[in-house]
XYZ file of C-alpha atoms in Angstrom:
168
model
C -57.233 -69.906 122.084
C -55.925 -73.096 119.779
C -51.891 -73.334 119.254
C -49.733 -75.572 117.114
C -47.494 -77.304 117.850
C -44.221 -78.034 115.210
C -41.707 -81.024 115.554
C -38.171 -81.378 115.248
C -38.954 -84.227 112.967
C -34.990 -86.094 112.365
C -34.448 -88.081 114.650
C -36.024 -86.510 117.961
C -38.706 -88.554 119.782
C -41.500 -85.969 119.452
C -41.392 -84.318 122.953
C -39.723 -80.983 122.183
C -38.721 -78.520 119.111
C -35.707 -77.548 119.763
C -33.360 -81.208 120.801
C -31.742 -81.476 117.481
C -29.867 -84.363 117.412
C -26.248 -82.720 116.472
C -28.493 -81.848 112.815
C -27.371 -78.189 111.526
C -28.813 -76.184 108.743
C -27.601 -74.208 105.740
C -27.668 -71.290 107.450
C -25.495 -72.453 111.040
C -22.361 -72.177 111.862
C -21.291 -76.458 109.997
C -24.611 -76.506 108.125
C -23.958 -76.661 104.123
C -25.881 -76.948 101.689
C -28.058 -73.460 100.205
C -28.712 -70.712 102.432
C -31.727 -68.350 101.636
C -32.419 -68.079 98.012
C -29.593 -69.871 96.469
C -30.318 -73.205 95.765
C -30.692 -74.634 92.894
C -34.902 -75.190 93.748
C -35.246 -71.445 93.357
C -39.030 -70.313 92.481
C -39.245 -73.013 90.165
C -42.925 -71.953 89.879
C -46.438 -71.547 91.333
C -45.702 -74.169 93.496
C -41.678 -74.289 94.417
C -41.304 -70.484 96.209
C -37.990 -72.239 97.875
C -35.810 -68.885 98.630
C -36.679 -69.302 102.404
C -35.473 -73.699 102.270
C -33.387 -75.007 104.516
C -31.243 -78.114 103.852
C -30.776 -80.025 107.386
C -27.940 -82.104 107.584
C -25.205 -84.088 110.851
C -22.629 -84.835 108.095
C -22.073 -82.807 105.865
C -22.606 -83.882 102.445
C -21.042 -81.494 100.173
C -18.230 -82.704 102.089
C -18.651 -86.939 100.901
C -20.474 -87.838 104.273
C -23.512 -89.932 104.254
C -23.638 -90.579 107.786
C -27.681 -88.726 107.724
C -27.807 -91.124 104.889
C -31.626 -93.234 106.212
C -31.877 -91.495 108.711
C -35.974 -91.745 110.236
C -37.654 -88.441 109.479
C -41.529 -87.991 110.888
C -43.810 -85.527 109.815
C -42.840 -82.169 111.768
C -46.709 -80.648 112.246
C -50.392 -82.388 112.116
C -52.025 -82.320 109.319
C -53.431 -83.349 105.641
C -50.726 -85.380 103.143
C -51.043 -83.437 99.897
C -48.396 -84.843 97.733
C -46.176 -87.974 98.310
C -44.638 -89.473 95.835
C -41.667 -88.512 93.069
C -41.093 -84.696 91.699
C -38.827 -83.665 88.985
C -35.784 -82.346 91.002
C -37.047 -83.079 94.855
C -37.348 -86.492 94.537
C -39.005 -88.518 96.328
C -41.039 -85.794 98.849
C -44.097 -85.169 101.461
C -46.107 -82.134 101.601
C -47.919 -82.092 104.302
C -51.049 -78.978 105.163
C -52.151 -77.499 107.974
C -55.326 -75.163 108.041
C -54.504 -72.606 111.059
C -56.897 -70.829 113.430
C -57.000 -68.675 111.366
C -57.764 -70.351 108.131
C -53.763 -69.875 106.338
C -53.254 -72.648 105.034
C -49.562 -73.602 105.285
C -47.684 -76.402 103.954
C -44.969 -78.004 105.184
C -42.160 -79.683 102.407
C -39.677 -82.501 103.309
C -37.717 -83.558 100.028
C -35.056 -85.453 99.023
C -35.913 -88.658 100.727
C -34.191 -92.167 100.135
C -37.239 -93.950 99.149
C -41.115 -93.331 97.873
C -42.995 -92.737 101.120
C -44.998 -94.550 103.499
C -47.792 -92.699 103.987
C -50.704 -91.342 100.822
C -52.852 -88.365 99.649
C -55.150 -87.465 102.164
C -53.577 -89.457 104.978
C -53.692 -87.706 108.815
C -50.407 -87.260 109.936
C -49.160 -86.340 113.922
C -46.222 -83.812 114.000
C -43.872 -85.765 115.975
C -45.498 -89.610 115.090
C -46.033 -90.492 111.970
C -43.078 -91.495 109.262
C -42.991 -90.410 106.854
C -39.532 -91.112 104.995
C -35.724 -91.367 105.344
C -33.565 -88.779 104.406
C -31.827 -89.708 101.056
C -30.561 -87.878 98.111
C -32.986 -88.352 95.828
C -33.144 -85.408 92.879
C -31.387 -82.951 91.919
C -28.937 -83.585 95.149
C -25.001 -83.733 96.170
C -25.159 -86.009 99.288
C -27.783 -87.351 101.078
C -29.430 -84.137 103.335
C -33.015 -83.059 104.384
C -34.751 -80.518 102.121
C -37.368 -78.563 104.679
C -39.808 -75.836 103.627
C -42.431 -73.914 104.729
C -44.719 -72.565 102.499
C -47.974 -70.761 102.814
C -50.659 -70.606 100.012
C -51.315 -67.302 98.650
C -54.937 -65.728 97.118
C -53.600 -67.101 93.671
C -53.659 -70.381 95.259
C -49.597 -70.387 94.929
C -46.949 -70.705 97.770
C -44.875 -68.676 99.306
C -42.335 -69.518 101.230
C -42.153 -68.911 104.694
C -39.042 -68.619 107.493
C -38.466 -71.508 109.189
C -36.282 -71.940 112.441
C -36.142 -74.270 114.471
C -35.313 -73.202 118.400
C -31.245 -74.724 118.709
């Protein structure tokens, strides 16, 4: 059997996906930002169905917190970079594509990065190892946080948002 690993991308050493270093999602107690289906990015287009997007933070930006600004972001999964740049709403972002053993195409997006990503389109990145940017507040953002979405590309070549939960 072939397995894929999903790594905690924010400051962990890449050895486990349950070592979260105090980061919380918008769905957790103490988390902030938009919860499922309530964000400003919700279904903007065929390539942006963010119904299940999560905003990760340690220091709530909605309360003026800025401690997360500049935190390193590593690739959460092995894959190929299919977008690395700036876009309306998301600001600076990276999209990483991974093809599962069964042939499903998964895309992992991290947005609102501080600067343009240090990776390039078609570059292969390693989960938990390759730096893809730093947490920021670019685009439509209320403060420094990591906007994270996992998609599956459907038969129409559009993005379907998937529920993503990192172990706590």
